[in-house]
Amino acid sequence: MSKAAIVGLMLPFFSLLFFAFLYPLMSLIAISVTEPQPGLANYARVFQNPVYATVLLRTLRIALLVSLLSLVLAFPVAALMARSKGPKLALITACILLPFWSSVLVRTAAWAVLLQRNGLVNGLLTGSGVTDAPIKLLYTQGAVVVAMTHVLMPFMVLPIYGALRNIPTDLTRAAAICGAGPARAFREVTLPLALPGVTGGFILVFLSALGYFITPSLLGSPQEMMIATLISQQIRETLDWPFASALVGVLTLFVTGITLAFGRLFRFDRLMGARA
């Protein structure tokens, strides 16, 4: 295939990427350093005000909690999928992909119904005698973490499943023959080979959680505000576009830095034992 044909095939994709993502992002970054006057005053405001610094740290903490919880819950599911075949695999896959058939708004609203004061969860707690009265579950950080984990966990399951599916079963059998127990075989054979999938899923979930908006807005309180909600508030309520653009720039810097750091720490070719 000629170079001209390759360029022609790639041109629509890069055009869409530029006009739908890069151009709006660059426009916002330009606003953040040119309005109301040229300089970095908007960025200094982000870090000088402890309220905004707290929102940034909270966003990082919640994203990390969601990623770790998704990893803990997703790995057993992915391992079960890797060992399953036929109708059993199809059923598990359908259960994982089923949430994609409904919007994030619908799934978040469902959690709001479950966690409300007279909802199913409080009904089970009071009915079983665990609590004497309904407790506050909605509009808490726990509600935000649980709902975001439910929404984002498929992005953790699928990469781990792909990595586990490619591990030859002969390796674990060989480890067992050499005297390794299940725990040691998992630690020294399965986990290192599955690490690219784990890392890929962790990056997907963590970066997605950093910019999440709908779930924290509906299930969290102002005390659990994340940076995406803060950006929306600055645009819709205070109409402070320069400061909102600075927040977008900070979030973009965080995402870029974290992605580069993961790329440096977890080289897929090294994890798979390939030579540089």
mmCIF file of C-alpha atoms in Angstrom:
data_model
loop_
_atom_site.group_PDB
_atom_site.id
_atom_site.type_symbol
_atom_site.label_atom_id
_atom_site.label_comp_id
_atom_site.label_asym_id
_atom_site.label_seq_id
_atom_site.Cartn_x
_atom_site.Cartn_y
_atom_site.Cartn_z
ATOM 1 C CA MET A 1 0.000 0.000 0.000
ATOM 2 C CA SER A 2 1.366 3.408 -0.991
ATOM 3 C CA LYS A 3 2.050 6.206 1.461
ATOM 4 C CA ALA A 4 -0.650 8.338 -0.159
ATOM 5 C CA ALA A 5 -3.231 5.602 0.438
ATOM 6 C CA ILE A 6 -2.159 5.241 4.073
ATOM 7 C CA VAL A 7 -2.414 9.003 4.595
ATOM 8 C CA GLY A 8 -5.850 9.007 2.947
ATOM 9 C CA LEU A 9 -7.082 6.255 5.259
ATOM 10 C CA MET A 10 -5.727 7.947 8.382
ATOM 11 C CA LEU A 11 -6.813 11.493 7.475
ATOM 12 C CA PRO A 12 -10.481 11.179 8.632
ATOM 13 C CA PHE A 13 -9.416 9.834 12.025
ATOM 14 C CA PHE A 14 -6.815 12.530 12.683
ATOM 15 C CA SER A 15 -9.180 15.219 11.402
ATOM 16 C CA LEU A 16 -11.837 14.095 13.864
ATOM 17 C CA LEU A 17 -9.244 13.915 16.638
ATOM 18 C CA PHE A 18 -8.080 17.444 15.923
ATOM 19 C CA PHE A 19 -11.447 19.182 15.580
ATOM 20 C CA ALA A 20 -13.273 17.244 18.322
ATOM 21 C CA PHE A 21 -10.488 17.096 20.925
ATOM 22 C CA LEU A 22 -7.226 18.920 20.261
ATOM 23 C CA TYR A 23 -8.661 22.199 18.961
ATOM 24 C CA PRO A 24 -11.185 22.688 21.833
ATOM 25 C CA LEU A 25 -8.523 21.731 24.380
ATOM 26 C CA MET A 26 -5.979 24.141 22.932
ATOM 27 C CA SER A 27 -8.618 26.881 22.858
ATOM 28 C CA LEU A 28 -9.345 26.372 26.557
ATOM 29 C CA ILE A 29 -5.655 26.378 27.419
ATOM 30 C CA ALA A 30 -5.248 29.618 25.469
ATOM 31 C CA ILE A 31 -8.119 31.213 27.414
ATOM 32 C CA SER A 32 -6.536 30.179 30.718
ATOM 33 C CA VAL A 33 -3.319 32.121 29.995
ATOM 34 C CA THR A 34 -4.734 35.126 28.133
ATOM 35 C CA GLU A 35 -7.881 36.145 30.066
ATOM 36 C CA PRO A 36 -8.621 38.358 31.883
ATOM 37 C CA GLN A 37 -4.985 39.314 31.283
ATOM 38 C CA PRO A 38 -1.951 37.409 29.991
ATOM 39 C CA GLY A 39 -0.136 35.348 32.583
ATOM 40 C CA LEU A 40 -0.510 32.394 34.922
ATOM 41 C CA ALA A 41 -2.762 34.075 37.488
ATOM 42 C CA ASN A 42 -5.552 31.537 36.902
ATOM 43 C CA TYR A 43 -3.212 28.632 37.586
ATOM 44 C CA ALA A 44 -1.786 30.335 40.679
ATOM 45 C CA ARG A 45 -5.349 30.693 41.947
ATOM 46 C CA VAL A 46 -5.865 26.930 41.651
ATOM 47 C CA PHE A 47 -2.959 26.122 43.964
ATOM 48 C CA GLN A 48 -3.111 29.137 46.284
ATOM 49 C CA ASN A 49 -6.681 28.513 47.413
ATOM 50 C CA PRO A 50 -6.749 25.487 49.764
ATOM 51 C CA VAL A 51 -10.315 24.661 48.695
ATOM 52 C CA TYR A 52 -9.256 23.946 45.117
ATOM 53 C CA ALA A 53 -6.167 22.034 46.236
ATOM 54 C CA THR A 54 -8.426 19.895 48.430
ATOM 55 C CA VAL A 55 -10.673 19.156 45.452
ATOM 56 C CA LEU A 56 -7.654 18.050 43.410
ATOM 57 C CA LEU A 57 -6.381 15.763 46.169
ATOM 58 C CA ARG A 58 -9.870 14.353 46.716
ATOM 59 C CA THR A 59 -10.182 13.622 43.012
ATOM 60 C CA LEU A 60 -6.889 11.734 43.022
ATOM 61 C CA ARG A 61 -7.860 9.812 46.162
ATOM 62 C CA ILE A 62 -11.281 8.769 44.842
ATOM 63 C CA ALA A 63 -9.825 7.787 41.467
ATOM 64 C CA LEU A 64 -7.211 5.650 43.221
ATOM 65 C CA LEU A 65 -9.821 3.997 45.480
ATOM 66 C CA VAL A 66 -12.055 3.228 42.513
ATOM 67 C CA SER A 67 -9.137 1.762 40.568
ATOM 68 C CA LEU A 68 -7.974 -0.452 43.434
ATOM 69 C CA LEU A 69 -11.498 -1.660 44.221
ATOM 70 C CA SER A 70 -12.131 -2.363 40.539
ATOM 71 C CA LEU A 71 -8.900 -4.366 40.374
ATOM 72 C CA VAL A 72 -9.786 -6.460 43.432
ATOM 73 C CA LEU A 73 -13.264 -7.223 42.102
ATOM 74 C CA ALA A 74 -12.314 -7.622 38.449
ATOM 75 C CA PHE A 75 -9.412 -10.064 38.717
ATOM 76 C CA PRO A 76 -11.470 -13.053 39.978
ATOM 77 C CA VAL A 77 -14.116 -12.376 37.323
ATOM 78 C CA ALA A 78 -11.472 -12.194 34.582
ATOM 79 C CA ALA A 79 -9.843 -15.402 35.873
ATOM 80 C CA LEU A 80 -13.204 -17.175 35.801
ATOM 81 C CA MET A 81 -13.808 -15.946 32.252
ATOM 82 C CA ALA A 82 -10.367 -17.189 31.168
ATOM 83 C CA ARG A 83 -11.145 -20.671 32.489
ATOM 84 C CA SER A 84 -14.667 -20.824 31.050
ATOM 85 C CA LYS A 85 -15.868 -21.931 27.637
ATOM 86 C CA GLY A 86 -19.077 -22.173 25.691
ATOM 87 C CA PRO A 87 -22.357 -20.998 27.257
ATOM 88 C CA LYS A 88 -20.737 -20.264 30.625
ATOM 89 C CA LEU A 89 -18.254 -17.844 29.025
ATOM 90 C CA ALA A 90 -21.039 -16.263 26.959
ATOM 91 C CA LEU A 91 -23.153 -15.735 30.087
ATOM 92 C CA ILE A 92 -20.304 -14.131 32.058
ATOM 93 C CA THR A 93 -19.370 -11.931 29.095
ATOM 94 C CA ALA A 94 -22.981 -10.824 28.717
ATOM 95 C CA CYS A 95 -23.124 -9.878 32.394
ATOM 96 C CA ILE A 96 -19.947 -7.800 31.984
ATOM 97 C CA LEU A 97 -21.095 -6.077 28.795
ATOM 98 C CA LEU A 98 -24.728 -5.604 29.825
ATOM 99 C CA PRO A 99 -24.067 -2.289 31.645
ATOM 100 C CA PHE A 100 -22.817 -0.799 28.372
ATOM 101 C CA TRP A 101 -26.340 -1.136 26.970
ATOM 102 C CA SER A 102 -27.586 1.567 29.342
ATOM 103 C CA SER A 103 -26.256 5.059 29.895
ATOM 104 C CA VAL A 104 -24.139 6.098 32.853
ATOM 105 C CA LEU A 105 -26.981 8.391 33.946
ATOM 106 C CA VAL A 106 -29.402 5.459 34.196
ATOM 107 C CA ARG A 107 -26.956 3.339 36.185
ATOM 108 C CA THR A 108 -26.188 6.229 38.530
ATOM 109 C CA ALA A 109 -29.888 6.907 39.051
ATOM 110 C CA ALA A 110 -30.372 3.235 39.889
ATOM 111 C CA TRP A 111 -27.733 3.509 42.623
ATOM 112 C CA ALA A 112 -29.483 6.605 43.962
ATOM 113 C CA VAL A 113 -32.702 4.586 44.293
ATOM 114 C CA LEU A 114 -30.877 1.701 46.012
ATOM 115 C CA LEU A 115 -28.977 3.902 48.479
ATOM 116 C CA GLN A 116 -31.690 6.363 49.472
ATOM 117 C CA ARG A 117 -33.004 6.425 53.027
ATOM 118 C CA ASN A 118 -35.971 4.185 52.195
ATOM 119 C CA GLY A 119 -34.126 2.232 49.530
ATOM 120 C CA LEU A 120 -33.355 -1.452 49.179
ATOM 121 C CA VAL A 121 -29.992 -1.359 50.955
ATOM 122 C CA ASN A 122 -31.318 0.397 54.046
ATOM 123 C CA GLY A 123 -34.326 -1.909 53.994
ATOM 124 C CA LEU A 124 -32.058 -4.953 54.083
ATOM 125 C CA LEU A 125 -29.912 -3.472 56.861
ATOM 126 C CA THR A 126 -32.841 -2.620 59.115
ATOM 127 C CA GLY A 127 -34.767 -5.775 58.254
ATOM 128 C CA SER A 128 -31.832 -8.027 59.165
ATOM 129 C CA GLY A 129 -31.189 -6.153 62.398
ATOM 130 C CA VAL A 130 -27.776 -4.806 61.380
ATOM 131 C CA THR A 131 -28.975 -1.251 62.048
ATOM 132 C CA ASP A 132 -31.843 0.044 64.169
ATOM 133 C CA ALA A 133 -32.697 2.859 61.771
ATOM 134 C CA PRO A 134 -31.852 3.826 58.188
ATOM 135 C CA ILE A 135 -28.355 5.255 57.833
ATOM 136 C CA LYS A 136 -27.065 7.873 55.446
ATOM 137 C CA LEU A 137 -25.709 6.131 52.365
ATOM 138 C CA LEU A 138 -26.592 8.605 49.652
ATOM 139 C CA TYR A 139 -24.586 11.796 49.114
ATOM 140 C CA THR A 140 -21.459 10.297 50.636
ATOM 141 C CA GLN A 141 -18.005 9.477 49.338
ATOM 142 C CA GLY A 142 -18.761 5.785 49.750
ATOM 143 C CA ALA A 143 -21.743 6.061 47.416
ATOM 144 C CA VAL A 144 -19.578 7.812 44.822
ATOM 145 C CA VAL A 145 -16.823 5.177 45.044
ATOM 146 C CA VAL A 146 -19.209 2.210 44.856
ATOM 147 C CA ALA A 147 -21.192 3.590 41.921
ATOM 148 C CA MET A 148 -18.075 4.622 39.982
ATOM 149 C CA THR A 149 -16.571 1.175 40.575
ATOM 150 C CA HIS A 150 -19.711 -0.465 39.197
ATOM 151 C CA VAL A 151 -19.625 1.739 36.100
ATOM 152 C CA LEU A 152 -15.892 1.425 35.390
ATOM 153 C CA MET A 153 -15.188 -2.189 36.403
ATOM 154 C CA PRO A 154 -15.769 -3.604 32.868
ATOM 155 C CA PHE A 155 -12.802 -1.539 31.701
ATOM 156 C CA MET A 156 -10.703 -3.460 34.225
ATOM 157 C CA VAL A 157 -12.162 -6.903 33.542
ATOM 158 C CA LEU A 158 -11.651 -6.992 29.785
ATOM 159 C CA PRO A 159 -7.887 -6.138 29.655
ATOM 160 C CA ILE A 160 -7.136 -8.596 32.469
ATOM 161 C CA TYR A 161 -9.210 -11.280 30.733
ATOM 162 C CA GLY A 162 -7.288 -10.710 27.499
ATOM 163 C CA ALA A 163 -3.961 -11.123 29.317
ATOM 164 C CA LEU A 164 -5.053 -14.224 31.251
ATOM 165 C CA ARG A 165 -6.515 -15.801 28.127
ATOM 166 C CA ASN A 166 -3.101 -15.677 26.439
ATOM 167 C CA ILE A 167 -1.259 -17.437 29.280
ATOM 168 C CA PRO A 168 -0.642 -21.099 28.348
ATOM 169 C CA THR A 169 -2.165 -23.470 30.870
ATOM 170 C CA ASP A 170 0.986 -25.613 30.617
ATOM 171 C CA LEU A 171 2.897 -22.997 32.607
ATOM 172 C CA THR A 172 0.760 -23.354 35.730
ATOM 173 C CA ARG A 173 0.869 -27.139 35.366
ATOM 174 C CA ALA A 174 4.649 -27.016 35.098
ATOM 175 C CA ALA A 175 4.808 -24.869 38.219
ATOM 176 C CA ALA A 176 2.664 -27.396 40.075
ATOM 177 C CA ILE A 177 4.890 -30.259 38.909
ATOM 178 C CA CYS A 178 7.934 -28.358 40.205
ATOM 179 C CA GLY A 179 6.325 -28.196 43.624
ATOM 180 C CA ALA A 180 4.770 -24.741 43.604
ATOM 181 C CA GLY A 181 1.454 -24.445 45.404
ATOM 182 C CA PRO A 182 -1.494 -22.490 43.954
ATOM 183 C CA ALA A 183 -0.512 -19.275 45.752
ATOM 184 C CA ARG A 184 3.126 -19.443 44.644
ATOM 185 C CA ALA A 185 2.174 -20.374 41.075
ATOM 186 C CA PHE A 186 -0.146 -17.394 40.944
ATOM 187 C CA ARG A 187 2.467 -15.061 42.423
ATOM 188 C CA GLU A 188 5.405 -16.162 40.280
ATOM 189 C CA VAL A 189 3.740 -17.281 37.044
ATOM 190 C CA THR A 190 0.223 -15.975 36.506
ATOM 191 C CA LEU A 191 0.526 -12.488 37.980
ATOM 192 C CA PRO A 192 3.721 -11.427 36.134
ATOM 193 C CA LEU A 193 2.276 -12.580 32.810
ATOM 194 C CA ALA A 194 -1.059 -10.879 33.518
ATOM 195 C CA LEU A 195 0.584 -7.626 34.621
ATOM 196 C CA PRO A 196 0.232 -5.884 31.216
ATOM 197 C CA GLY A 197 -3.528 -6.438 31.350
ATOM 198 C CA VAL A 198 -3.668 -5.316 34.973
ATOM 199 C CA THR A 199 -1.672 -2.190 34.188
ATOM 200 C CA GLY A 200 -3.736 -1.382 31.111
ATOM 201 C CA GLY A 201 -7.001 -1.801 32.999
ATOM 202 C CA PHE A 202 -5.724 0.239 35.946
ATOM 203 C CA ILE A 203 -4.723 3.108 33.656
ATOM 204 C CA LEU A 204 -8.106 3.056 31.870
ATOM 205 C CA VAL A 205 -10.086 3.105 35.102
ATOM 206 C CA PHE A 206 -7.875 5.617 36.912
ATOM 207 C CA LEU A 207 -7.783 8.155 34.082
ATOM 208 C CA SER A 208 -11.522 7.780 33.464
ATOM 209 C CA ALA A 209 -12.256 8.288 37.167
ATOM 210 C CA LEU A 210 -10.187 11.484 37.260
ATOM 211 C CA GLY A 211 -12.586 13.245 34.896
ATOM 212 C CA TYR A 212 -15.853 11.631 35.993
ATOM 213 C CA PHE A 213 -18.781 14.022 36.283
ATOM 214 C CA ILE A 214 -22.273 12.465 36.351
ATOM 215 C CA THR A 215 -21.840 9.995 39.219
ATOM 216 C CA PRO A 216 -20.136 12.389 41.712
ATOM 217 C CA SER A 217 -22.671 15.100 40.839
ATOM 218 C CA LEU A 218 -25.714 12.907 41.515
ATOM 219 C CA LEU A 219 -24.490 10.749 44.402
ATOM 220 C CA GLY A 220 -22.026 13.029 46.166
ATOM 221 C CA SER A 221 -22.420 16.123 48.299
ATOM 222 C CA PRO A 222 -20.476 19.395 48.038
ATOM 223 C CA GLN A 223 -18.025 17.865 50.521
ATOM 224 C CA GLU A 224 -17.263 15.139 47.944
ATOM 225 C CA MET A 225 -16.930 17.486 44.964
ATOM 226 C CA MET A 226 -14.458 16.335 42.305
ATOM 227 C CA ILE A 227 -12.609 18.434 39.774
ATOM 228 C CA ALA A 228 -15.035 17.756 36.888
ATOM 229 C CA THR A 229 -17.932 19.001 39.030
ATOM 230 C CA LEU A 230 -15.885 22.051 40.020
ATOM 231 C CA ILE A 231 -15.189 22.837 36.356
ATOM 232 C CA SER A 232 -18.900 22.558 35.544
ATOM 233 C CA GLN A 233 -19.745 24.824 38.478
ATOM 234 C CA GLN A 234 -17.284 27.493 37.324
ATOM 235 C CA ILE A 235 -18.734 27.451 33.800
ATOM 236 C CA ARG A 236 -22.456 27.184 34.527
ATOM 237 C CA GLU A 237 -22.851 29.109 37.787
ATOM 238 C CA THR A 238 -20.052 31.655 38.085
ATOM 239 C CA LEU A 239 -19.368 31.968 34.321
ATOM 240 C CA ASP A 240 -15.647 32.106 35.099
ATOM 241 C CA TRP A 241 -14.338 30.593 31.867
ATOM 242 C CA PRO A 242 -10.658 31.571 32.395
ATOM 243 C CA PHE A 243 -10.505 29.824 35.777
ATOM 244 C CA ALA A 244 -12.452 26.820 34.479
ATOM 245 C CA SER A 245 -9.977 26.624 31.592
ATOM 246 C CA ALA A 246 -7.114 26.647 34.092
ATOM 247 C CA LEU A 247 -8.731 23.738 35.927
ATOM 248 C CA VAL A 248 -8.979 21.893 32.606
ATOM 249 C CA GLY A 249 -5.296 22.606 32.031
ATOM 250 C CA VAL A 250 -4.383 21.248 35.479
ATOM 251 C CA LEU A 251 -6.479 18.116 34.903
ATOM 252 C CA THR A 252 -4.858 17.614 31.487
ATOM 253 C CA LEU A 253 -1.425 18.016 33.054
ATOM 254 C CA PHE A 254 -2.286 15.452 35.727
ATOM 255 C CA VAL A 255 -3.579 12.943 33.160
ATOM 256 C CA THR A 256 -0.564 13.411 30.890
ATOM 257 C CA GLY A 257 1.899 13.114 33.759
ATOM 258 C CA ILE A 258 0.266 10.005 35.186
ATOM 259 C CA THR A 259 0.138 8.367 31.758
ATOM 260 C CA LEU A 260 3.837 9.071 31.154
ATOM 261 C CA ALA A 261 4.714 7.817 34.629
ATOM 262 C CA PHE A 262 2.843 4.559 34.059
ATOM 263 C CA GLY A 263 4.554 4.232 30.698
ATOM 264 C CA ARG A 264 7.967 4.590 32.330
ATOM 265 C CA LEU A 265 7.266 2.301 35.268
ATOM 266 C CA PHE A 266 5.414 -0.466 33.426
ATOM 267 C CA ARG A 267 7.071 -1.207 30.113
ATOM 268 C CA PHE A 268 4.982 -3.890 28.454
ATOM 269 C CA ASP A 269 7.904 -5.288 26.510
ATOM 270 C CA ARG A 270 9.899 -5.742 29.717
ATOM 271 C CA LEU A 271 6.941 -7.284 31.510
ATOM 272 C CA MET A 272 6.614 -9.845 28.743
ATOM 273 C CA GLY A 273 10.319 -10.612 28.844
ATOM 274 C CA ALA A 274 11.140 -9.102 25.478
ATOM 275 C CA ARG A 275 14.472 -7.479 24.807
ATOM 276 C CA ALA A 276 14.642 -3.766 24.203
#
